[in-house]
Coordinates of C-alpha atoms in Angstrom, one line a residue:
X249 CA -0.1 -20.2 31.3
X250 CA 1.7 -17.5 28.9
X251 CA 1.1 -19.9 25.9
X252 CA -2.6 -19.7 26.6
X253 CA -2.8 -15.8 27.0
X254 CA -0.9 -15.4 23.7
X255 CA -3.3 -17.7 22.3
X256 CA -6.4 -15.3 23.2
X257 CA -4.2 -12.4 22.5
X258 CA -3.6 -13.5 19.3
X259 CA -3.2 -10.8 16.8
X260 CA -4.1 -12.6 13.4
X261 CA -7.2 -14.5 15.1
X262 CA -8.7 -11.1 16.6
X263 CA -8.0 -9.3 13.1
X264 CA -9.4 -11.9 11.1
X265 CA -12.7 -11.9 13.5
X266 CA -12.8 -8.3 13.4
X267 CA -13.0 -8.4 9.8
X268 CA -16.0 -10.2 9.2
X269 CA -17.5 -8.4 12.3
X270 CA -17.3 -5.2 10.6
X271 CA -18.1 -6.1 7.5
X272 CA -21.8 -7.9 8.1
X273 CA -22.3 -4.1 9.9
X274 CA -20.9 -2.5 7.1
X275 CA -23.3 -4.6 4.5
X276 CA -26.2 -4.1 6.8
X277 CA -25.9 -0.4 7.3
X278 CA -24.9 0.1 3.5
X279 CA -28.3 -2.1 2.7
X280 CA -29.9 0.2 0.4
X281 CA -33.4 1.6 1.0
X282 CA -36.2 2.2 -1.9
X283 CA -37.6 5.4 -2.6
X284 CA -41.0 5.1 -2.8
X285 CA -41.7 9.0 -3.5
X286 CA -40.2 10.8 -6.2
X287 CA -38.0 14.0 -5.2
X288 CA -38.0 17.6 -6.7
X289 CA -34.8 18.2 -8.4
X290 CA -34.9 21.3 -9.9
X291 CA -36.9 24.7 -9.3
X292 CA -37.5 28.0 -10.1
X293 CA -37.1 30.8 -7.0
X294 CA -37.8 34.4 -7.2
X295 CA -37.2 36.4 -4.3
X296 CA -40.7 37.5 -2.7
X297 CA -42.0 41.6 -2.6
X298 CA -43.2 42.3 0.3
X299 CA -45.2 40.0 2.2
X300 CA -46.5 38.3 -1.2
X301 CA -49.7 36.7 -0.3
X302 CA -50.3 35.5 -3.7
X303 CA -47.7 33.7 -6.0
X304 CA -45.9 35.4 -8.8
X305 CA -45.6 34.4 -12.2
X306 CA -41.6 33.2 -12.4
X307 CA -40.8 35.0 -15.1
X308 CA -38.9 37.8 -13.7
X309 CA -35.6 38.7 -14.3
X310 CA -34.6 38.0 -10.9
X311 CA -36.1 34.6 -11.1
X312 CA -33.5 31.9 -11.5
X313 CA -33.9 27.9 -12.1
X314 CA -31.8 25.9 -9.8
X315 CA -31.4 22.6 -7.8
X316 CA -33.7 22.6 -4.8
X317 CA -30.7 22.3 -1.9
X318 CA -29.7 25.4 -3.5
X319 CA -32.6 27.0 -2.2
X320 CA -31.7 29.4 0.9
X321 CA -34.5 30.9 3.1
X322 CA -32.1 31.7 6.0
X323 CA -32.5 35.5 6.4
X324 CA -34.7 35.7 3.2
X325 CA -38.5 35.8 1.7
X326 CA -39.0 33.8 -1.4
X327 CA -40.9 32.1 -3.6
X328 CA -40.2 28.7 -5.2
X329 CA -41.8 26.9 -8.0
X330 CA -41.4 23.1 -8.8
X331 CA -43.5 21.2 -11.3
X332 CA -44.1 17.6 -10.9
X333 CA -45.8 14.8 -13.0
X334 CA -47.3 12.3 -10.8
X335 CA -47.0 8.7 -11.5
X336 CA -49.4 6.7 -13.2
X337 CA -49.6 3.6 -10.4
X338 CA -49.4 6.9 -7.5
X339 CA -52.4 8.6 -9.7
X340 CA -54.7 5.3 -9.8
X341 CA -54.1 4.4 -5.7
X342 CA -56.9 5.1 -3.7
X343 CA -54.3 6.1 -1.0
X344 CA -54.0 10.2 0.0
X345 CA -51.5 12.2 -1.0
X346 CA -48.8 14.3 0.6
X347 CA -46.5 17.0 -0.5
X348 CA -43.4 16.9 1.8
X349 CA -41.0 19.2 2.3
X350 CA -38.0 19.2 4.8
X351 CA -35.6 21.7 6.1
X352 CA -35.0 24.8 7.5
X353 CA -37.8 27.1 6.6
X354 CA -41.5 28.7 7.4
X355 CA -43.4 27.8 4.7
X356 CA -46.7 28.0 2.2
X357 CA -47.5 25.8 -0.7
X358 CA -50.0 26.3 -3.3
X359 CA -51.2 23.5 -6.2
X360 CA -52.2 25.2 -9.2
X361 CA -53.5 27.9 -7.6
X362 CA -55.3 26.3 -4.8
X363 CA -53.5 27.0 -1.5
X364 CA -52.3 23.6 0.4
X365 CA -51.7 25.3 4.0
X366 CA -49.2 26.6 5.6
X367 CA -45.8 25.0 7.6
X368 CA -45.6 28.5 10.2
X369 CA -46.2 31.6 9.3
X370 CA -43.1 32.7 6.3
X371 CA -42.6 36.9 6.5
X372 CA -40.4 39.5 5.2
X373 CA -39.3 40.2 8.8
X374 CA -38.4 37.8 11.7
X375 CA -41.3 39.6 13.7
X376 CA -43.8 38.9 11.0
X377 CA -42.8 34.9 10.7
X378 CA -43.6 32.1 12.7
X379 CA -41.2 29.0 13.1
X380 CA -42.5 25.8 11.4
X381 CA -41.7 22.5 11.6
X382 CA -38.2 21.2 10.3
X383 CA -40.5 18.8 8.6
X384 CA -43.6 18.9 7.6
X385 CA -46.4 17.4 5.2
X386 CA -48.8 19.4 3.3
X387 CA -52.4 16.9 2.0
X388 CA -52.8 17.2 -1.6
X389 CA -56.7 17.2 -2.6
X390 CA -57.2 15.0 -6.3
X391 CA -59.5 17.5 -7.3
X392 CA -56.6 19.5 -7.4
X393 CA -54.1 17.8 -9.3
X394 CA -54.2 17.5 -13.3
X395 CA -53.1 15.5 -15.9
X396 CA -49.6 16.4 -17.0
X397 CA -47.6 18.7 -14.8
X398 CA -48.5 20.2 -11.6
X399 CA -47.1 23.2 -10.6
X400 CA -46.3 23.6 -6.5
X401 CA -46.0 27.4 -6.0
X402 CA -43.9 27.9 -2.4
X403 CA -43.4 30.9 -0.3
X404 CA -40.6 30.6 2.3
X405 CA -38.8 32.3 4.7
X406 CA -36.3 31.4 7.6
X407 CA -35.4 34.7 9.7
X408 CA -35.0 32.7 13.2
X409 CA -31.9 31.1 14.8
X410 CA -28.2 31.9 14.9
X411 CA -26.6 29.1 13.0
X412 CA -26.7 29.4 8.9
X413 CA -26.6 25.8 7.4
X414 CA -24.7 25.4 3.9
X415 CA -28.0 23.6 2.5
X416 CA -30.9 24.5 4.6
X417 CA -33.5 22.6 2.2
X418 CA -33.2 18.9 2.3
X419 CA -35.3 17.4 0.4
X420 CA -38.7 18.2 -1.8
X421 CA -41.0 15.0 -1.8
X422 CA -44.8 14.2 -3.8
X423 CA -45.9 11.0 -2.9
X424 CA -48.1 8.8 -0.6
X425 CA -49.2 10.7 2.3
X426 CA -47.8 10.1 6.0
X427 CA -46.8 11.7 9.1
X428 CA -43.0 12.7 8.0
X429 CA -41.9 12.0 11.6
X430 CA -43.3 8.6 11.0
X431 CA -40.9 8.4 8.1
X432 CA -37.8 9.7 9.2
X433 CA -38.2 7.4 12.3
X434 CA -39.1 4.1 10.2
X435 CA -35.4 4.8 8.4
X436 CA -33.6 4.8 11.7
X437 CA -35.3 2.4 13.9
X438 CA -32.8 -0.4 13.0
X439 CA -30.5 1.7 15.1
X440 CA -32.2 0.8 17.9
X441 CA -29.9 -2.4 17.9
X442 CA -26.8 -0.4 17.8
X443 CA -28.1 1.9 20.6
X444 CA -28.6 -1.2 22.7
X445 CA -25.1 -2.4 22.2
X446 CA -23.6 1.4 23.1
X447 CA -26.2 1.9 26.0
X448 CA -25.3 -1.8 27.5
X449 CA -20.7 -0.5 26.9
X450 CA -21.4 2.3 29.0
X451 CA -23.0 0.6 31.7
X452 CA -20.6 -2.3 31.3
X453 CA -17.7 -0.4 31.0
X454 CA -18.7 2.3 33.5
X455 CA -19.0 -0.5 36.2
X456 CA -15.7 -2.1 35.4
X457 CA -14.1 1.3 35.7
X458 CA -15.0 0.7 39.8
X459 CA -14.7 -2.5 40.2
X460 CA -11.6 -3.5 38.1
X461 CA -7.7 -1.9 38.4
X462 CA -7.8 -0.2 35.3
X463 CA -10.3 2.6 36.3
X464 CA -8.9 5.6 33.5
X465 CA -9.0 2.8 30.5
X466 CA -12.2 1.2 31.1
X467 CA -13.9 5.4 32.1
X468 CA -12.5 6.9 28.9
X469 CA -14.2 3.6 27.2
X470 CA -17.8 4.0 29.0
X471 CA -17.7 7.7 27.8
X472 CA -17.1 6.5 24.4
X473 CA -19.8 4.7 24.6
X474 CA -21.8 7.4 26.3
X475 CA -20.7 9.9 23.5
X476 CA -22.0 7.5 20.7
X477 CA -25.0 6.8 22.4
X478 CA -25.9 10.4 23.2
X479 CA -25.2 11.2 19.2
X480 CA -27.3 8.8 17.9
X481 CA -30.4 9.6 20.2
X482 CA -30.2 13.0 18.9
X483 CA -30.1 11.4 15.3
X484 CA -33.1 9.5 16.3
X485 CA -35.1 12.6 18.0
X486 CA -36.1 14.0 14.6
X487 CA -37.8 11.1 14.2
X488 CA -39.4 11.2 17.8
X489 CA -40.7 14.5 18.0
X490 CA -41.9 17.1 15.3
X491 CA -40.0 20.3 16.5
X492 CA -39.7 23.7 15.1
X493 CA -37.2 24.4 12.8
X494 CA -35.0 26.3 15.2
X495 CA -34.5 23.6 17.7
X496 CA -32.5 21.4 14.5
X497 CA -29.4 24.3 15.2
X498 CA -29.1 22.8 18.5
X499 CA -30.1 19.7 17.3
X500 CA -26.7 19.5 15.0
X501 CA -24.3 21.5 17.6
X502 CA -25.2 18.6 19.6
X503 CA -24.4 16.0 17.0
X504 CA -21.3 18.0 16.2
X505 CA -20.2 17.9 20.3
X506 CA -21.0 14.4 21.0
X507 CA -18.5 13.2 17.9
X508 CA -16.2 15.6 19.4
X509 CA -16.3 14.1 22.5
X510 CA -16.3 10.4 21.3
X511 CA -13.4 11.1 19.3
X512 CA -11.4 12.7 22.1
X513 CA -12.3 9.8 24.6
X514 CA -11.0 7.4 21.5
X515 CA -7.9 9.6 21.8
X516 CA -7.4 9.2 25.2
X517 CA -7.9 5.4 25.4
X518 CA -5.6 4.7 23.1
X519 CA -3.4 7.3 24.6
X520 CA -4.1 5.6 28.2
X521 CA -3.5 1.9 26.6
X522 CA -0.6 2.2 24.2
X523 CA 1.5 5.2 25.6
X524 CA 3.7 5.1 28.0
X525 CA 5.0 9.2 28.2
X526 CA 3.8 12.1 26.4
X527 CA 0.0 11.3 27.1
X528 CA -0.9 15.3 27.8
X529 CA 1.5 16.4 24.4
X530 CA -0.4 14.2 22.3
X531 CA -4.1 14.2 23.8
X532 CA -3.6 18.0 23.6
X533 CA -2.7 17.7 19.9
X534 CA -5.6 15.4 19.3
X535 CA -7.8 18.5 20.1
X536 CA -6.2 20.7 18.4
X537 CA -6.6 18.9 15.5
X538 CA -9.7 18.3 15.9
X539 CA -11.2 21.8 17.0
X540 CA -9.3 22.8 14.0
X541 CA -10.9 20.4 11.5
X542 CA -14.4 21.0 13.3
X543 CA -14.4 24.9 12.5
X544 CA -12.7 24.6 8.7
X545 CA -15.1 22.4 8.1
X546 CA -18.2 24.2 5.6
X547 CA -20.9 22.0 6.8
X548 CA -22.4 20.4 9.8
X549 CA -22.2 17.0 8.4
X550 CA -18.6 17.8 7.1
X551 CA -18.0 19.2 11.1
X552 CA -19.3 15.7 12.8
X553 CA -16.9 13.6 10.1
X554 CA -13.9 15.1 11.1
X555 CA -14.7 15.3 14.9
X556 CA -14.8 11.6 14.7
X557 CA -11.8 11.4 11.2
X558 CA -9.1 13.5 12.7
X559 CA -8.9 11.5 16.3
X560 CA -9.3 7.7 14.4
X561 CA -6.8 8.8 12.1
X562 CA -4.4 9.9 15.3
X563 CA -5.6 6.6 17.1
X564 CA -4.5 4.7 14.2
X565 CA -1.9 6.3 14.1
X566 CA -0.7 5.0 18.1
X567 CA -1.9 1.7 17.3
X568 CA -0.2 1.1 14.5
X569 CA 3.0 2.3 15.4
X570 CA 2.2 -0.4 19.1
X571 CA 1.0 -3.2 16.6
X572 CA 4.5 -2.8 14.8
X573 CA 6.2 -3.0 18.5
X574 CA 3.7 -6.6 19.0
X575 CA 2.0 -4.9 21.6
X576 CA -1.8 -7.0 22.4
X577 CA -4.9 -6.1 21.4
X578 CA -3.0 -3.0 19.0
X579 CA -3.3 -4.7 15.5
X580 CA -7.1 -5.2 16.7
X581 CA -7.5 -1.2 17.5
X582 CA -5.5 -0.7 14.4
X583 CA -8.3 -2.4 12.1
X584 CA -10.8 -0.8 13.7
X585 CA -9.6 2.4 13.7
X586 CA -8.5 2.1 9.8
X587 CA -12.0 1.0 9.4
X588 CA -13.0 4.2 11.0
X589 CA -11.4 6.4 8.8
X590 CA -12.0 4.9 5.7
X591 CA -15.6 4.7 5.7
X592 CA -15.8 8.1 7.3
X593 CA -14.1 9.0 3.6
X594 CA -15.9 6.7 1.3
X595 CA -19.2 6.7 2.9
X596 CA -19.7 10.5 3.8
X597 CA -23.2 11.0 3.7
X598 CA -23.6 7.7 5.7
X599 CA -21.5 7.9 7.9
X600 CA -22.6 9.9 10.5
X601 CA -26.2 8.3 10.1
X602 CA -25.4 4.5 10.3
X603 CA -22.1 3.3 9.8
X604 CA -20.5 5.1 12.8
X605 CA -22.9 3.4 15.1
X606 CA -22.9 -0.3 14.0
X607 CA -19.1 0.2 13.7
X608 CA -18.6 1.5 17.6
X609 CA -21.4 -1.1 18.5
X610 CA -18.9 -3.9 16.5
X611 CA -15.9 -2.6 18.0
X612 CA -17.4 -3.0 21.6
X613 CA -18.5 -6.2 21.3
X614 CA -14.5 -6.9 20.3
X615 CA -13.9 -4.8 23.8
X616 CA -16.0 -7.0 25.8
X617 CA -14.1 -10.4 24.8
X618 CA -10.9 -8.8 25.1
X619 CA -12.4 -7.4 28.6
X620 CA -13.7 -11.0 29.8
X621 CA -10.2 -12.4 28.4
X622 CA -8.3 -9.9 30.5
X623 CA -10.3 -10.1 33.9
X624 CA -9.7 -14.2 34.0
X625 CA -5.6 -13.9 32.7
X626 CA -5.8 -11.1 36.1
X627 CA -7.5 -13.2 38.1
X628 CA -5.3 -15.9 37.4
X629 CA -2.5 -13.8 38.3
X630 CA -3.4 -13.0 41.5
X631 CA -4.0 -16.7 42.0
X632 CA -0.4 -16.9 41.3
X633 CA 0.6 -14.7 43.5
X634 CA -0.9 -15.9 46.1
X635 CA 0.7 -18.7 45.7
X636 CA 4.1 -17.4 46.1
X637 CA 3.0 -15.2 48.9
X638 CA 2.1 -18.7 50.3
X639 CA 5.1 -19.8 49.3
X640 CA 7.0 -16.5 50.5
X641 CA 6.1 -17.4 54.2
X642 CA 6.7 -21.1 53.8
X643 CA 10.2 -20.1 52.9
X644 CA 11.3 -17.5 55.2
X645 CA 10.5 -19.7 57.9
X646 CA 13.1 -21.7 56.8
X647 CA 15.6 -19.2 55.8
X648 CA 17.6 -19.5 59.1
X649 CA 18.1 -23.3 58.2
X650 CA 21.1 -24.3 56.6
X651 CA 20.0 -27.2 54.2
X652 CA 22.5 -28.8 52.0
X653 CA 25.1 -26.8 49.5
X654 CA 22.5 -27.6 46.6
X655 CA 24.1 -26.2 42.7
X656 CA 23.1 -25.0 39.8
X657 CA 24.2 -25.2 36.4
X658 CA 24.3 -21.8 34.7
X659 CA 24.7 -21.6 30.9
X660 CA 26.8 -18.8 29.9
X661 CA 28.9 -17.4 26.8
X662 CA 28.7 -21.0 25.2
X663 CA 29.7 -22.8 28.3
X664 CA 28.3 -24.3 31.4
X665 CA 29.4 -23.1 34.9
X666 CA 28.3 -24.8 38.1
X667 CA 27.9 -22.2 40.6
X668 CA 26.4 -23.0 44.6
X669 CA 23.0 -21.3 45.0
X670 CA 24.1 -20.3 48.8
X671 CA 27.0 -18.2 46.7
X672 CA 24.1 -16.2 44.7
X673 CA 22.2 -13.0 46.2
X674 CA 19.5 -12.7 43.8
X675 CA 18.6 -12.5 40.6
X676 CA 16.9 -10.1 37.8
X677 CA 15.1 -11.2 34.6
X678 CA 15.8 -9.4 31.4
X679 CA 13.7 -11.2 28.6
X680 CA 15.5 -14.3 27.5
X681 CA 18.2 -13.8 29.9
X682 CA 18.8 -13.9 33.8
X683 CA 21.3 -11.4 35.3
X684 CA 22.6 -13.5 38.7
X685 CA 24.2 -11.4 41.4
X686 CA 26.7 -13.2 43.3
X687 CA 27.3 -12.2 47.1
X688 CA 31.1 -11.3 46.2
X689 CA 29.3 -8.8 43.5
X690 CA 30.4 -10.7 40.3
X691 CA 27.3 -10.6 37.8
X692 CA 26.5 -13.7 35.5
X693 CA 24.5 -13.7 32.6
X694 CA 22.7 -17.1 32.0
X695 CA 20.8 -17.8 29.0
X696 CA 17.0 -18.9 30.3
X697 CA 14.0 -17.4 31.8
X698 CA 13.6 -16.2 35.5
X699 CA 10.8 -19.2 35.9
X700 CA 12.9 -21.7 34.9
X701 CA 15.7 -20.4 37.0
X702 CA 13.1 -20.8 39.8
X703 CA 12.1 -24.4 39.5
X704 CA 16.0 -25.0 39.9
X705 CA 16.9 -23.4 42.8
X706 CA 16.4 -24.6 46.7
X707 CA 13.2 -23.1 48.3
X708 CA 15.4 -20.3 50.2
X709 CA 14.9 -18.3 46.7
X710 CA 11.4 -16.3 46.5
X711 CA 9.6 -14.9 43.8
X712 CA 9.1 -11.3 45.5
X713 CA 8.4 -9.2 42.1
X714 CA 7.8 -10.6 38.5
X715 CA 11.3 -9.8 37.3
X716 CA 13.0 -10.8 40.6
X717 CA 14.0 -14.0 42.8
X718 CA 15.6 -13.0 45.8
X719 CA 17.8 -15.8 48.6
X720 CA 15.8 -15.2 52.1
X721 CA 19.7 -15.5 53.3
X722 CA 20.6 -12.1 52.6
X723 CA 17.6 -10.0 53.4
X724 CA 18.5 -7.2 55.5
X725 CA 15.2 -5.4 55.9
X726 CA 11.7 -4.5 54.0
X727 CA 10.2 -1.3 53.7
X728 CA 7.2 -0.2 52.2
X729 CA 7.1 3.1 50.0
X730 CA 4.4 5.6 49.8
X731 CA 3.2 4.0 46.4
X732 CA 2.3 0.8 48.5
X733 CA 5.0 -1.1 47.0
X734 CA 8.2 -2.5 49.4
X735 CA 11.8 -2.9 49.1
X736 CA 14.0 -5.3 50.2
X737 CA 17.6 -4.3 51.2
X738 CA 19.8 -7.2 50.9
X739 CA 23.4 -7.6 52.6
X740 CA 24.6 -7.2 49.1
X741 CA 23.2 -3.1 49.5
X742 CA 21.1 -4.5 46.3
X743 CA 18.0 -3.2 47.0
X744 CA 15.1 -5.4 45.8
X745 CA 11.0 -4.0 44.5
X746 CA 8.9 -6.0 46.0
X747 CA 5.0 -6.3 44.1
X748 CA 2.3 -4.4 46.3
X749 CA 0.0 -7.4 46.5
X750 CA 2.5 -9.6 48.0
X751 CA 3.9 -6.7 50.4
X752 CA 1.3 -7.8 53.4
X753 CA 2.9 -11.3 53.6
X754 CA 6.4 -10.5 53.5
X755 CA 6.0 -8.4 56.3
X756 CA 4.0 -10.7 58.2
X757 CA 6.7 -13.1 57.0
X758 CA 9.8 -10.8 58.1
X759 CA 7.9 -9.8 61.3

C-alpha cells in the first residue's frame, strides 16, 4: 500500500507532467496576435487656452513633440496632434474607417479641419467636462482624408476621479472601423477557458472544504480560485461593457485587490500545507511584504505583479525549503510557484492579462489529481482502520486467554535476541526502528518497521495508533480526551494515544 502512494506521490513524475502542462499554457498565452491597425507613436501636445473650441496651430513654444503614452489629461486641458499616412491596401477597402483612441480622457478629434465628434464633453474645469468612454471610436468620412498625411487635431481633458494613472493614454489607433468593446473583448475571449477551469476549483474546492477533513487547505484553495476568477472577470468587463472613464479607477483597484487576495490565500495554503509552527509569523510577513510592494509600486500594472510576485516568491520559498525535506506534492508547488515568479518577471506586460490565468488554471488541474489521489489513499486508510478496529474487538475478547508462550526474534546491535511476546508491554515506531517496552521497563531497540513487528506477534498485540502496538494484557484503562482522541494506561504507567476513529470500538471493546 505505501509503495503505491509513493508511486502517485512521486516527485519526478508530477514535476515532469507539470512541465509540459505549463508550458503548452505558456506557448498558448504567449501566441502572438497581429495588429491589423497601425498605432500613433509620436505627437505634438500643446496645452489648451481656455475652453479652445477650435484647434491651434502647434507651433507654440509651449508645444512639445512626444510619445503618445506620455500624454497626461488627468487634471489638464490639451490639445494633441498626430499625423498619420493611411495604408495603401486600408485606402483601396471599401470597408469604414475608425479612429480609436483608448484611455483615460474626455475627448474631441478633428481631421484636417473637419471635426469627427466628440468622446464626452473635454473642459478646462471638472464642472465644464463630461466623462467619456475609457474607449471609444470616432468614424472617419473618405471625403475627408487626403493623400499623404493626415493630421488628427485632439482636445482632451480628464478632471474626474481620484486615482492618477502613470500612463493614462493607452493606445492611439487609425484603421478598420469597429465597436472597440468588440475588440478588446475578441483579444480576451480565449480566457473564457481559463475562467471555466478557475470558476469549476472554486466550486470543487469549496465543496471539498465541507465534505473532506482538511477544511482550512481545501477553503484557502477555493478562494484562490475565487480570487483569480474575480480578477480576470474584471479584466474581461472592459470588453463587456463600454463604461465611462472613471469607473476604470475602480476597475484597476479591483484588479490590484483580487491579486492581493490570491496571493495571500497562496500564502496561506502553502503555510497551512507545509508548515508545521510559525503559521501567523510568516502569513503576517507575507502581507507585509506584499502591502509593501503593492504601494512602492509606480503603476497599476506594476501594483497587480507584485501582489501576485512577492507571495509566489515566499510560497517558493516554503516549498522549496519542504521539497529539500522530501515532503509530497512540495517539489510540485515548487515548480509552479517558480513558474509564477518567473514569468511575472519576464513577461510583465502579459502577465497579468493571460499568463497568470492559464498558469492558476494549469496549476489546478495538477490540484485536482493530487486531490482525487489523496481522497482514495484516505479512504483506503480508513478502510484500514476499520480493519484493526475489527480486529481490536476480535482481540480483546481474547485478551483474558492465556494462549501459548509464543517468541519473537528481535534483531538488535548486530545480534539476534529471542524475547517472549507475553514479557513485552508495548511497542513504539520510530522510522526504521521499533522501540519495545518490556513489562520489567527494560527498552529494546529492534531494527524493522512497526508493521512487520505486527505480522509477528500473537493476536493479543493491537494496532491502537499508527506508531503504536499495544498487549491487550496490560491495559489498565481508556480514556477519551477533549480532542476526541483516547489514552490507554497500561500496568507498565506507559500511557498509550489511541487514533480518534478507532476510539468508539475500543471502548465498546473495553466495556
Amino acid at each position: 500500500m505505501n509503495g503505491g502512494v509513493k508511486s502517485v506521490y512521486g516527485a519526478p513524475m508530477k514535476s515532469w507532467l507539470l512541465s509540459i502542462l505549463f508550458g503548452v499554457c505558456m506557448v498558448a498565452a504567449l501566441t502572438p496576435v497581429s495588429a491589423k491597425n497601425p498605432l500613433v507613436e509620436t505627437v505634438i501636445q500643446c496645452p489648451a487656452e481656455g475652453e479652445a473650441a477650435e484647434p491651434p496651430n502647434f507651433d507654440g513654444n509651449d508645444c512639445r513633440t512626444i510619445p503618445y503614452w506620455e500624454v497626461d489629461p488627468q487634471g489638464r486641458h490639451l490639445w494633441i496632434k498626430a499625423s498619420v499616412r493611411p495604408d495603401e491596401a486600408l485606402l483601396a477597402s471599401e470597408k469604414p474607417l475608425g479612429f480609436y483612441i483608448f484611455g483615460k480622457t474626455s475627448s474631441e478629434v478633428y481631421l484636417n479641419g473637419h471635426p469627427l465628434g466628440k468622446n464626452g464633453i473635454p473642459a478646462a474645469t471638472k464642472q465644464g467636462e463630461t466623462p467619456g468612454r475609457i474607449d471609444s471610436v470616432f468614424f472617419i468620412p473618405r471625403d475627408t482624408l487626403i493623400d499623404g498625411n493626415n493630421v488628427f487635431a485632439i482636445r482632451m481633458s480628464a478632471h474626474h476621479g481620484f486615482l492618477r494613472f502613470r500612463y493614462p493614454l493607452q493606445r492611439i489607433v487609425f484603421g478598420e472601423y469597429a465597436d472597440p468593446t468588440f475588440l478588446i473583448l475578441d483579444a480576451y475571449w480565449p480566457s473564457l477557458i481559463p475562467f471555466g477551469a478557475l470558476v469549476t476549483g472554486f466550486l470543487y474546492f469549496a465543496a471539498a472544504s465541507v465534505t473532506t477533513r482538511f477544511r482550512p487547505d481545501n477553503t484557502l484553495l477555493a478562494l484562490v480560485s475565487f480570487f483569480a476568477a474575480s480578477q480576470l472577470f474584471t479584466e474581461i468587463y472592459r470588453g463587456l461593457v463600454p463604461y465611462l472613464y472613471p469607473v476604470h479607477e475602480w476597475r484597476m483597484l479591483l484588479v490590484v485587490l483580487f491579486s492581493a487576495g490570491f496571493g495571500l490565500c497562496l500564502v496561506g495554503h502553502v503555510v497551512e500545507r507545509f508548515l508545521t509552527r510559525r503559521h501567523g509569523l510568516i502569513f503576517g510577513f507575507a502581507t507585509l511584504a506584499t502591502a509593501t510592494g503593492v504601494i512602492m509600486a509606480p503603476g497599476f500594472d506594476g501594483k497587480g505583479g507584485l501582489a501576485i510576485l512577492i507571495p509566489a516568491i515566499i510560497s517558493a520559498g516554503i516549498t522549496g525549503l519542504a521539497a529539500y525535506r522530501r515532503q509530497p506534492l512540495a517539489l510540485v508547488y515548487f515548480i509552479t510557484l517558480s513558474l509564477f515568479a518567473t514569468t511575472v518577471v519576464v513577461f510583465p506586460d502579459r502577465f497579468l492579462d493571460t499568463l497568470f490565468f492559464y498558469e492558476v488554471a494549469a496549476l489546478l488541474l495538477v490540484l485536482f489529481v493530487a486531490q482525487a489521489f489523496a481522497l482514495a489513499r484516505e479512504r483506503a486508510r480508513l478502510e484500514d482502520e476499520q480493519a484493526r478496529s475489527r480486529q481490536l474487538a476480535l482481540s480483546l475478547e481474547r485478551a483474558n486467554q492465556a494462549g501459548g508462550a509464543a517468541s519473537i526474534k528481535i534483531s538488535s546491535a548486530g545480534k539476534i535476541d529471542v524475547v517472549a511476546a507475553q514479557d513485552i508491554a508495548h511497542c513504539k515506531g520510530a522510522g526504521d526502528y521499533v522501540e519495545i517496552c518490556l513489562k520489567d521497563g527494560r527498552e529494546i531497540l529492534h531494527n524493522g518497521s512497526l508493521s512487520q513487528l505486527e505480522e509477528a506477534l500473537p493476536a493479543t498485540f493491537l494496532r491502537v495508533h499508527r506508531s503504536y502496538l499495544v498487549n491487550t494484557d496490560y491495559v489498565r484503562s481508556l480514556t477519551r480526551k477533549n480532542t476526541g482522541v483516547g489514552a490507554l494506561r497500561l500496568t507498565t504507567d506507559a500511557e498509550i494515544p489511541v487514533s480518534r476513529r478507532i476510539m468508539p470500538k475500543v471502548r465498546s471493546a473495553l466495556a
